[in-house]
Amino acid sequence: MAAVAENPPATAEDREPQREAVPGLENQQRQIENGESGRERPLRAGESWFLVEQHWYKQWEVYVQGGDQDSGTFPGCINNAKLFEDQVNWCLKKGLVEGEDYVLLPAAAWHYLVSWYGLEHGQPPIERKVVELRGFCKVEVYPVELLLVQHSDMGTPHTAEFSQTDSIDLVLCTAREQFLVSPQEETRLWVEKAQGSFERLCNTRVTVLDAALKSGQLVIMETRSKDGTWPSAQTHAVNRASKEDEDFQGQPGICGLTNLGNTCFMNSALQCLSNVPQLTEYFLKNRYLEELNFCNPLGMKGEIAEAYADLVKQAWSGHHRSIVPQVFKTKVGHFASQFLGYQQHDSQELLSFLLDGLHEDLNRVKKKEYVELCDAAGRPDQEVAQEAWQNHKRRNDSVIVDTFHGLFKSTLVCPDCGNVSVTFDPFCYLSVPLPVSHKRVMEVFFVSMDPRRKPEQHRLVVPKKGKISDLCVALAKHTGVSPERMMVADVFSHRFYKIYQLEESLSSILDRDDIFIYEVSGRSAICENSREDVVLPIYLRERTPARDYNNSYYGLMLFGHPLLVSVPRDRLSWDSLYHILLYRLSRYVTRPSSDDEDDGDEKADLEDKDSIPKPGHVARGSSQDPGPEQAGPSSRVAGGSRAPVDNSPGPSHWPQRARRKHLFTLQTVNSNGTSDRSNFNEDTHAQPYIAIDWEPEMKKRYYDEVEAEGYVKHDCVGYVLKKAPVQLQECIELFTTMETLEKENPWYCPSCKQHQLATKKLDLWKLPETLIIHLKRFSYTKFSREKLDTLVEFPIRDLDFSEFVIKPQNESAPELYKYDLIAVSNHYGGLRDGHYTTFACNKDSGQWHYFDDNSVSPVTENQIESKAAYVLFYQRQDVARRLQPQPNLSDPPAPPACGPPPNSELMDVN
């Protein structure tokens, strides 16, 4: 708003009366001070009032009150000279006070006085607007004076005055006019704050008052560069890269994204979204600027939309080989803390966040109304679906809804009362399951009772929802050992992490677990002539002299593989157990030679005389040499029958001298093998654990570590469970298959007033312009996680959804149900690590490219389909035809949309 302005066009009430129609003095006073046109009437926001110098106005009042038109008190022409600082720029003096320096007159009264008395030659009228602030109207005598400059030329600023009620958009338009910016160029404003800092004026729809702009503030207009970047956003590194790319001119959209550190998931999602034609055109043509929603409490103040727009404009400028998405990464981490830092994430999760953020930042609905969801209640599907979509659009209306949102039909049936609930819900993408095999491949190590046999590695095919017993049955087919003579354990860090029961689920075993299956004695029924056997877990420990504090566990270190050894209960003496273990370790423990004989060891003597305490029966210093190990039950401590006779050579067949030096000592320990236990009490039902403690010198002399770690591979290890490829249509069929709700997610039936495990069926009703299909390759359960690397075969063109859409179809427009592929997000690797890449079809050239972070290569269509395909982007054919530019007759024929490239170097990525 200018400080001084020419007279605006008069309204009906503000028309200037002709000079010859000068009324009498009494009528003049009444028209100027009273009535609808007088200065006593109330202020109205937006209208104009004028300043009149106080001395002149007082002189006029004396004149009209005197009643004599020929009096010497005639005021003459209106003269506001005392209100101006100079007679050149006509700037208003500071600190003027109403009633002392000037009076305010409405426009009609001002025009009356000018027509009756005239205005001093050369003086401009002092017009001011009435503004409404906090519910009160006042005349804004002093407008806000802003200093406008260009970012590229910070020279002498241009001063412009604005009302507090003027919008920031008016400030921007004034700056564009002042600096002669073409309509095609994009600009934005910055305002200087305290201490030389600058702040973006993002929302141009707010007023100068709302933006807290004050007179004298510097406002900078910045113009976007031709390469899509903002000059203020370029760091030194980016500046160097920009200079290198200054003369580069490539195909728009063929631009890589730098990996900032585990950000390939973000790059893949961005490349897919960037190659959705209608969304990219929306940003390139600046249509988003009119729809930025800065006031949405569910949004991100327009920052995500602006950051994404900057990326699109840079990528599609054709002036970059690759760009650095650092600003976008920072914005995402600011609004979604799960993406802070540089950990690995899921491209589909980032895509879901980005679509939701863009939608809320660009939502055309500024104030969301409450919408009550209504059940079908027997009404026709067409009516209920239309109502649901209209309700959705009343709260959600954006380019994201226009492009990606469709409509489900959800049908729930109560198993008790048969109540049927039908609702229609919007969706942004389809997460379709993959047909999964009911079999699972598990790798285990089998440890035989025969010490001469090395452990065998087996690869077993078992039911995915099977039990431990199924694992034993599968192993029995390879080994010939009965499943009743097997015990399954998870070995971790040289100790038993868990010993499994036969009825436990296989789902508790992860693929990364080291599973050992031990052969133990048989398990026949208990009878009077049978004797009980016990299965003892055995650990191997080595003493550490430097840390040996009175034989405490601090000086002992676990090593090697633990064992499960069957021992007859009536032979639980230390001496018998020593010889049983010596026999069991005979493959990799050398027995002492005659040179190692000695005269006995008092400590060993004492150990031989002491037995493992147990209630009922204690065997002390048995003179009978134990036979081969015999054994017990599947439980940790349980009874069992006499074991079958084992004819393999045992300690009783070795030549015996009076004494041989003991190679190791035995000690009861806890389940971790880290602390000693003084005794074992069966009444506690606790599993006894025994540790074999080695002196370093004895271990070095008699223990063969290489042989102890040795194992053989069974022929089944080379077995690979072949996975047949599946069709994408099979996944969609599986998605629309009826299912029963899980116990953790019941449905509240409004009819029987209870939570029920209802049957649920999803059907497709309305499909979007661009359909995103997420293949659920990652499976997570309470006990297991896996990635399905099944090959999903998907069509590049003519994906037909007509058989899946239940809404009555328009048979005359089959293209409404057919889709063509435009982008694929790939994931290579497993659960713990992996890499994301993208295949995308350029909207302008129809050429497919492979985006691997900052590397971009052309590919052919037969390279797109792979086991890595994770998220698929399909575009409806009628949309593709609508967006395709109409070529002139003189133009050469355009390449087919998303077709193979003509004669280019190709990269094999399969």
XYZ file of N, CA and C in Angstrom, residues 48-241:
582
model
N -11.391 3.365 2.921
C -10.327 4.372 2.952
C -10.765 5.605 3.751
N -9.853 6.151 4.554
C -10.014 7.418 5.258
C -8.815 8.274 4.897
N -9.006 9.618 5.072
C -7.961 10.548 4.652
C -7.552 11.432 5.831
N -6.258 11.795 5.812
C -5.734 12.675 6.845
C -5.852 14.134 6.375
N -6.307 15.020 7.298
C -6.373 16.470 7.044
C -5.626 17.163 8.180
N -4.784 18.105 7.801
C -3.976 18.809 8.804
C -4.887 19.484 9.825
N -4.582 19.340 11.116
C -5.439 19.798 12.223
C -5.704 21.315 12.158
N -4.672 22.123 11.886
C -4.857 23.580 11.880
C -5.821 24.000 10.786
N -5.672 23.398 9.605
C -6.597 23.754 8.520
C -8.026 23.380 8.885
N -8.199 22.197 9.467
C -9.539 21.723 9.782
C -10.186 22.615 10.861
N -9.410 23.047 11.861
C -9.944 23.938 12.889
C -10.357 25.280 12.283
N -9.557 25.763 11.345
C -9.899 27.001 10.651
C -11.203 26.850 9.886
N -11.370 25.649 9.249
C -12.622 25.401 8.517
C -13.805 25.365 9.476
N -13.639 24.756 10.645
C -14.733 24.690 11.615
C -15.154 26.110 12.067
N -14.149 26.981 12.330
C -14.463 28.363 12.733
C -15.233 29.066 11.616
N -14.809 28.767 10.384
C -15.442 29.401 9.234
C -16.901 28.993 9.104
N -17.176 27.699 9.136
C -18.566 27.277 8.912
C -19.455 27.583 10.112
N -18.856 27.622 11.331
C -19.672 27.914 12.507
C -20.028 29.415 12.580
N -19.193 30.270 11.942
C -19.479 31.704 11.951
C -20.691 32.066 11.108
N -20.958 31.261 10.113
C -22.138 31.469 9.290
C -22.001 32.552 8.252
N -20.824 33.133 8.085
C -20.631 34.206 7.120
C -19.647 33.749 6.066
N -20.171 33.557 4.837
C -19.306 33.047 3.777
C -18.288 34.098 3.331
N -18.540 35.360 3.645
C -17.597 36.401 3.252
C -16.636 36.755 4.376
N -16.636 35.950 5.397
C -15.799 36.236 6.569
C -14.329 36.058 6.215
N -13.494 36.714 7.011
C -12.051 36.597 6.815
C -11.484 35.299 7.343
N -12.322 34.470 7.921
C -11.846 33.170 8.433
C -11.860 32.092 7.359
N -12.084 32.441 6.121
C -12.106 31.437 5.046
C -10.797 30.664 5.044
N -10.832 29.274 5.090
C -9.597 28.475 5.269
C -8.739 28.379 4.020
N -9.308 28.579 2.834
C -8.538 28.421 1.607
C -8.418 26.947 1.234
N -7.466 26.638 0.306
C -7.262 25.247 -0.131
C -6.751 24.391 1.008
N -7.103 23.090 0.947
C -6.598 22.150 1.957
C -5.085 22.072 1.828
N -4.406 22.292 2.957
C -2.942 22.310 2.953
C -2.432 21.379 4.050
N -1.833 20.272 3.624
C -1.282 19.283 4.575
C 0.237 19.351 4.653
N 0.808 20.482 4.310
C 2.267 20.594 4.248
C 2.926 20.263 5.573
N 2.273 20.626 6.701
C 2.885 20.373 8.010
C 2.947 18.891 8.369
N 2.247 18.047 7.601
C 2.260 16.615 7.906
C 3.376 15.864 7.178
N 4.034 16.563 6.219
C 5.078 15.903 5.441
C 6.459 16.320 5.932
N 7.427 15.398 5.770
C 8.806 15.704 6.139
C 9.463 16.599 5.095
N 9.123 16.397 3.830
C 9.687 17.222 2.765
C 8.659 17.327 1.649
N 8.983 18.177 0.686
C 8.078 18.430 -0.430
C 8.496 17.677 -1.694
N 9.376 16.661 -1.510
C 9.864 15.902 -2.665
C 9.290 14.493 -2.649
N 9.630 13.750 -1.559
C 9.152 12.360 -1.466
C 7.781 12.274 -0.807
N 7.385 13.403 -0.197
C 6.087 13.459 0.472
C 5.910 12.331 1.498
N 6.958 12.098 2.272
C 6.873 11.094 3.335
C 6.226 11.700 4.563
N 5.374 10.933 5.213
C 4.666 11.412 6.387
C 5.624 11.509 7.564
N 5.485 12.565 8.337
C 6.304 12.736 9.536
C 6.002 11.619 10.541
N 7.006 11.263 11.324
C 6.844 10.254 12.352
C 6.243 10.871 13.600
N 5.493 10.070 14.312
C 4.971 10.491 15.608
C 3.789 11.429 15.560
N 3.101 11.549 14.435
C 1.916 12.399 14.357
C 0.796 11.819 15.222
N 0.040 12.710 15.870
C -1.010 12.286 16.804
C -2.343 12.807 16.306
N -3.338 11.912 16.264
C -4.677 12.305 15.860
C -5.259 13.267 16.896
N -5.903 14.331 16.417
C -6.468 15.336 17.312
C -5.521 16.452 17.629
N -4.216 16.212 17.439
C -3.227 17.259 17.646
C -2.592 17.681 16.318
N -2.288 16.728 15.474
C -1.629 17.031 14.210
C -2.558 16.853 13.014
N -3.554 15.988 13.126
C -4.428 15.736 11.993
C -5.779 15.238 12.484
N -6.733 15.267 11.593
C -8.031 14.631 11.815
C -8.257 13.655 10.675
N -9.118 12.653 10.904
C -9.426 11.630 9.910
C -10.818 11.839 9.372
N -10.930 11.762 8.051
C -12.213 11.935 7.385
C -12.480 10.741 6.481
N -13.738 10.281 6.447
C -14.059 9.215 5.496
C -13.935 9.733 4.072
N -13.927 8.815 3.134
C -13.673 9.176 1.733
C -14.685 10.176 1.205
N -15.980 10.008 1.547
C -17.021 10.921 1.026
C -16.797 12.337 1.535
N -16.506 12.451 2.852
C -16.286 13.779 3.423
C -15.055 14.437 2.808
N -14.008 13.645 2.612
C -12.795 14.171 1.987
C -13.088 14.702 0.594
N -13.804 13.931 -0.187
C -14.089 14.373 -1.545
C -14.971 15.623 -1.559
N -15.886 15.738 -0.602
C -16.679 16.971 -0.491
C -15.771 18.172 -0.273
N -14.872 18.072 0.713
C -14.001 19.202 1.029
C -13.098 19.554 -0.149
N -12.586 18.548 -0.856
C -11.723 18.826 -2.006
C -12.520 19.519 -3.100
N -13.778 19.111 -3.297
C -14.586 19.733 -4.356
C -14.992 21.157 -3.984
N -15.119 21.432 -2.663
C -15.526 22.773 -2.242
C -14.344 23.722 -2.135
N -13.192 23.193 -1.621
C -12.078 24.097 -1.315
C -10.820 23.805 -2.135
N -10.738 22.599 -2.713
C -9.553 22.262 -3.486
C -8.408 21.804 -2.601
N -7.363 21.240 -3.242
C -6.177 20.734 -2.548
C -4.962 21.500 -3.039
N -4.100 21.883 -2.116
C -2.892 22.645 -2.441
C -2.165 21.981 -3.609
N -1.776 22.780 -4.576
C -1.186 22.267 -5.798
C 0.057 21.415 -5.495
N 0.089 20.223 -6.118
C 1.253 19.342 -6.001
C 1.192 18.398 -4.822
N 0.295 18.686 -3.856
C 0.242 17.796 -2.691
C -0.601 16.561 -3.003
N -0.110 15.404 -2.617
C -0.927 14.189 -2.803
C -1.892 14.025 -1.626
N -3.026 13.401 -1.862
C -3.906 13.091 -0.734
C -3.266 12.029 0.145
N -3.540 12.080 1.422
C -2.977 11.090 2.370
C -4.083 10.090 2.696
N -4.106 9.040 1.906
C -5.147 8.015 2.057
C -4.623 6.855 2.902
N -5.441 6.407 3.843
C -5.083 5.279 4.684
C -6.260 4.308 4.777
N -5.920 3.004 4.960
C -6.929 1.962 5.027
C -7.357 1.714 6.474
N -8.594 1.264 6.607
C -9.096 0.834 7.910
C -8.837 -0.662 8.030
N -8.166 -1.056 9.097
C -7.853 -2.472 9.318
C -8.553 -2.948 10.581
N -8.852 -4.258 10.588
C -9.466 -4.867 11.770
C -8.441 -5.751 12.455
N -8.108 -5.376 13.664
C -7.124 -6.102 14.445
C -7.760 -6.545 15.746
N -7.776 -7.871 15.951
C -8.321 -8.453 17.180
C -9.748 -7.989 17.457
N -10.527 -7.856 16.396
C -11.932 -7.499 16.545
C -12.225 -6.016 16.555
N -11.191 -5.187 16.509
C -11.384 -3.736 16.539
C -10.854 -3.128 15.244
N -11.589 -2.091 14.767
C -11.184 -1.403 13.547
C -10.435 -0.124 13.892
N -9.411 0.150 13.101
C -8.671 1.401 13.270
C -8.053 1.783 11.932
N -7.778 3.076 11.804
C -7.134 3.574 10.593
C -5.627 3.382 10.742
N -5.030 2.706 9.768
C -3.595 2.426 9.815
C -2.848 3.618 9.210
N -2.498 4.552 10.085
C -1.843 5.777 9.627
C -0.451 5.489 9.108
N 0.266 4.653 9.809
C 1.634 4.326 9.408
C 1.678 2.883 8.900
N 1.718 2.617 7.604
C 1.839 1.249 7.074
C 3.245 0.706 7.334
N 3.402 -0.594 7.054
C 4.698 -1.258 7.266
C 5.589 -1.001 6.062
N 6.747 -0.439 6.316
C 7.710 -0.170 5.252
C 8.724 -1.307 5.195
N 8.765 -2.023 4.096
C 9.689 -3.149 3.920
C 10.747 -2.799 2.899
N 11.944 -3.302 3.134
C 13.071 -3.069 2.226
C 13.247 -4.314 1.370
N 12.960 -4.218 0.094
C 12.987 -5.364 -0.812
C 14.295 -5.405 -1.583
N 14.934 -6.604 -1.590
C 16.161 -6.820 -2.369
C 16.097 -8.196 -3.023
N 16.959 -8.406 -4.002
C 17.100 -9.704 -4.650
C 18.256 -10.469 -4.030
N 18.125 -11.799 -3.990
C 19.200 -12.626 -3.441
C 20.465 -12.496 -4.280
N 20.291 -12.343 -5.568
C 21.444 -12.242 -6.459
C 22.054 -10.850 -6.484
N 21.350 -9.858 -5.928
C 21.853 -8.484 -5.923
C 21.431 -7.812 -4.620
N 22.326 -7.877 -3.646
C 22.011 -7.325 -2.322
C 22.439 -5.859 -2.241
N 22.152 -5.108 -3.294
C 22.538 -3.696 -3.322
C 21.533 -2.821 -2.591
N 21.265 -1.651 -3.179
C 20.337 -0.697 -2.549
C 18.923 -1.275 -2.551
N 18.307 -1.388 -1.372
C 16.966 -1.977 -1.326
C 15.909 -1.006 -1.836
N 14.801 -1.568 -2.291
C 13.641 -0.791 -2.723
C 12.636 -0.762 -1.583
N 12.195 0.439 -1.198
C 11.248 0.584 -0.095
C 9.812 0.515 -0.620
N 9.034 -0.307 0.023
C 7.621 -0.445 -0.334
C 6.801 -0.513 0.946
N 5.597 0.117 0.903
C 4.740 0.159 2.076
C 3.556 -0.784 1.897
N 3.233 -1.491 3.001
C 2.157 -2.469 2.980
C 1.322 -2.336 4.241
N 0.050 -2.550 4.072
C -0.836 -2.589 5.230
C -0.593 -3.882 5.999
N -0.912 -3.831 7.294
C -0.761 -5.041 8.092
C -1.724 -6.133 7.642
N -2.775 -5.759 6.943
C -3.739 -6.744 6.461
C -3.412 -7.255 5.068
N -2.390 -6.688 4.435
C -1.975 -7.191 3.137
C -1.360 -8.580 3.297
N -1.512 -9.412 2.280
C -0.962 -10.771 2.334
C 0.507 -10.763 1.927
N 1.215 -11.817 2.347
C 2.605 -11.968 1.929
C 2.676 -12.187 0.424
N 1.614 -12.736 -0.142
C 1.581 -12.924 -1.587
C 1.656 -11.577 -2.314
N 1.023 -10.535 -1.732
C 1.120 -9.195 -2.326
C 2.554 -8.685 -2.239
N 3.234 -8.972 -1.141
C 4.647 -8.583 -1.004
C 5.466 -9.268 -2.094
N 5.198 -10.568 -2.303
C 5.944 -11.305 -3.317
C 5.655 -10.749 -4.715
N 4.392 -10.451 -4.999
C 4.046 -9.897 -6.319
C 4.687 -8.538 -6.535
N 4.712 -7.725 -5.478
C 5.346 -6.408 -5.576
C 6.831 -6.556 -5.877
N 7.494 -7.526 -5.196
C 8.923 -7.745 -5.422
C 9.170 -8.252 -6.843
N 8.327 -9.148 -7.321
C 8.491 -9.676 -8.681
C 8.330 -8.557 -9.714
N 7.364 -7.676 -9.495
C 7.176 -6.551 -10.419
C 8.357 -5.589 -10.352
N 8.830 -5.348 -9.140
C 9.923 -4.392 -8.969
C 11.195 -4.891 -9.660
N 11.467 -6.229 -9.561
C 12.719 -6.769 -10.092
C 12.529 -7.465 -11.439
N 11.379 -7.259 -12.060
C 11.125 -7.718 -13.424
C 11.381 -9.220 -13.588
N 10.767 -10.022 -12.735
C 10.900 -11.476 -12.805
C 9.839 -12.017 -13.749
N 10.237 -12.924 -14.628
C 9.290 -13.473 -15.599
C 8.304 -14.412 -14.905
N 7.117 -14.568 -15.453
C 6.104 -15.420 -14.818
C 6.530 -16.878 -14.708
N 7.445 -17.345 -15.587
C 7.853 -18.746 -15.551
C 8.808 -19.051 -14.405
N 9.447 -18.037 -13.865
C 10.430 -18.261 -12.813
C 9.750 -18.388 -11.456
N 10.296 -19.293 -10.635
C 9.743 -19.528 -9.298
C 10.545 -18.741 -8.273
N 9.849 -18.073 -7.370
C 10.512 -17.240 -6.367
C 9.960 -17.545 -4.984
N 10.722 -17.144 -3.981
C 10.282 -17.249 -2.592
C 10.926 -16.123 -1.793
N 10.388 -15.875 -0.610
C 10.820 -14.741 0.207
C 11.494 -15.195 1.490
N 12.484 -14.400 1.900
C 13.141 -14.550 3.199
C 13.055 -13.204 3.917
N 12.992 -13.237 5.224
C 12.997 -12.011 6.005
C 14.155 -12.074 6.990
N 14.836 -10.930 7.135
C 15.977 -10.874 8.048
C 15.489 -10.713 9.481
N 15.983 -11.589 10.334
C 15.656 -11.525 11.755
C 16.837 -10.920 12.513
N 16.782 -11.064 13.829
C 17.841 -10.491 14.656
C 19.166 -11.201 14.394
N 20.245 -10.464 14.566
C 21.607 -10.974 14.483
C 21.926 -11.593 13.127
N 21.331 -11.047 12.089
C 21.684 -11.468 10.740
C 21.129 -12.805 10.310
N 20.236 -13.409 11.074
C 19.632 -14.680 10.662
C 18.447 -14.410 9.749
N 18.106 -15.418 8.947
C 17.018 -15.276 7.971
C 15.989 -16.385 8.171
N 14.746 -16.039 7.870
C 13.652 -16.988 8.035
C 12.772 -16.982 6.796
N 12.386 -18.198 6.354
C 11.541 -18.314 5.178
C 10.130 -17.816 5.477
N 9.558 -17.085 4.525
C 8.138 -16.735 4.585
C 7.405 -17.781 3.748
N 7.134 -18.934 4.386
C 6.601 -20.086 3.655
C 5.158 -19.864 3.212
N 4.328 -19.430 4.142
C 2.899 -19.308 3.849
C 2.606 -17.910 3.317
N 2.398 -17.821 2.008
C 2.158 -16.506 1.406
C 0.713 -16.056 1.558
N -0.133 -16.896 2.151
C -1.538 -16.530 2.325
C -1.799 -15.805 3.636
N -0.817 -15.756 4.527
C -1.002 -15.031 5.787
C -0.751 -13.547 5.550
N -1.157 -12.710 6.519
C -1.001 -11.262 6.394
C 0.360 -10.820 6.901
N 0.656 -9.560 6.611
C 1.901 -8.969 7.120
C 1.904 -8.987 8.638
N 0.746 -8.759 9.227
C 0.644 -8.785 10.687
C 0.906 -10.188 11.223
N 0.287 -11.213 10.607
C 0.487 -12.585 11.068
C 1.933 -13.038 10.911
N 2.589 -12.512 9.889
C 3.994 -12.864 9.681
C 4.925 -12.063 10.582
N 4.365 -11.158 11.395
C 5.131 -10.353 12.363
C 6.205 -9.508 11.671
N 5.870 -8.959 10.490
C 6.817 -8.088 9.796
C 6.704 -6.663 10.344
N 7.849 -6.038 10.512
C 7.921 -4.682 11.046
C 8.584 -3.761 10.033
N 8.298 -2.473 10.190
C 8.916 -1.489 9.300
C 10.424 -1.549 9.421
N 11.084 -1.433 8.276
C 12.538 -1.437 8.257
C 13.150 -2.815 8.075
N 12.337 -3.883 8.093
C 12.891 -5.217 7.914
C 13.274 -5.450 6.456
N 14.350 -6.228 6.297
C 14.855 -6.559 4.970
C 14.177 -7.840 4.488
N 13.546 -7.751 3.325
C 12.894 -8.913 2.717
C 13.637 -9.244 1.431
N 14.106 -10.513 1.331
C 14.925 -10.943 0.206
C 14.103 -11.867 -0.685
N 14.088 -11.586 -1.964
C 13.431 -12.458 -2.927
C 14.483 -13.342 -3.595
N 14.258 -14.653 -3.528
C 15.194 -15.626 -4.101
C 14.540 -16.296 -5.299
N 15.294 -16.467 -6.372
C 14.790 -17.082 -7.590
C 15.447 -18.441 -7.788
N 14.629 -19.466 -8.084
C 15.163 -20.816 -8.276
C 16.046 -20.857 -9.517
N 17.168 -21.579 -9.400
C 18.093 -21.705 -10.528
C 17.515 -22.627 -11.590
N 18.106 -22.596 -12.766
C 17.589 -23.408 -13.866
C 17.799 -24.897 -13.624
N 18.734 -25.257 -12.706
C 18.955 -26.667 -12.408
C 18.055 -27.179 -11.285
N 17.082 -26.345 -10.886
C 16.113 -26.771 -9.878
C 16.519 -26.499 -8.453
N 17.716 -25.994 -8.214
C 18.175 -25.737 -6.846
C 17.876 -24.291 -6.450
N 17.864 -24.074 -5.152
C 17.788 -22.716 -4.602
C 19.202 -22.272 -4.264
N 19.601 -21.080 -4.677
C 20.976 -20.631 -4.384
C 21.319 -20.676 -2.895
N 20.346 -20.379 -2.037
C 20.637 -20.343 -0.603
C 20.843 -21.728 -0.020
N 20.383 -22.785 -0.711
C 20.477 -24.142 -0.172
C 21.753 -24.843 -0.585
N 22.582 -24.229 -1.393
C 23.768 -24.888 -1.905
C 24.928 -24.715 -0.952
N 25.478 -25.870 -0.512
C 26.685 -25.848 0.301
C 27.894 -25.715 -0.615
N 29.088 -25.638 0.002
C 30.303 -25.514 -0.813
C 30.490 -26.744 -1.694
N 30.229 -27.932 -1.126
C 30.378 -29.160 -1.915
C 29.387 -29.186 -3.059
N 28.152 -28.755 -2.763
C 27.140 -28.731 -3.808
C 27.485 -27.694 -4.855
N 28.065 -26.581 -4.413
C 28.459 -25.549 -5.367
C 29.486 -26.078 -6.359
N 30.471 -26.860 -5.829
C 31.482 -27.424 -6.724
C 30.839 -28.402 -7.706
N 29.919 -29.234 -7.172
C 29.239 -30.184 -8.053
C 28.390 -29.460 -9.090
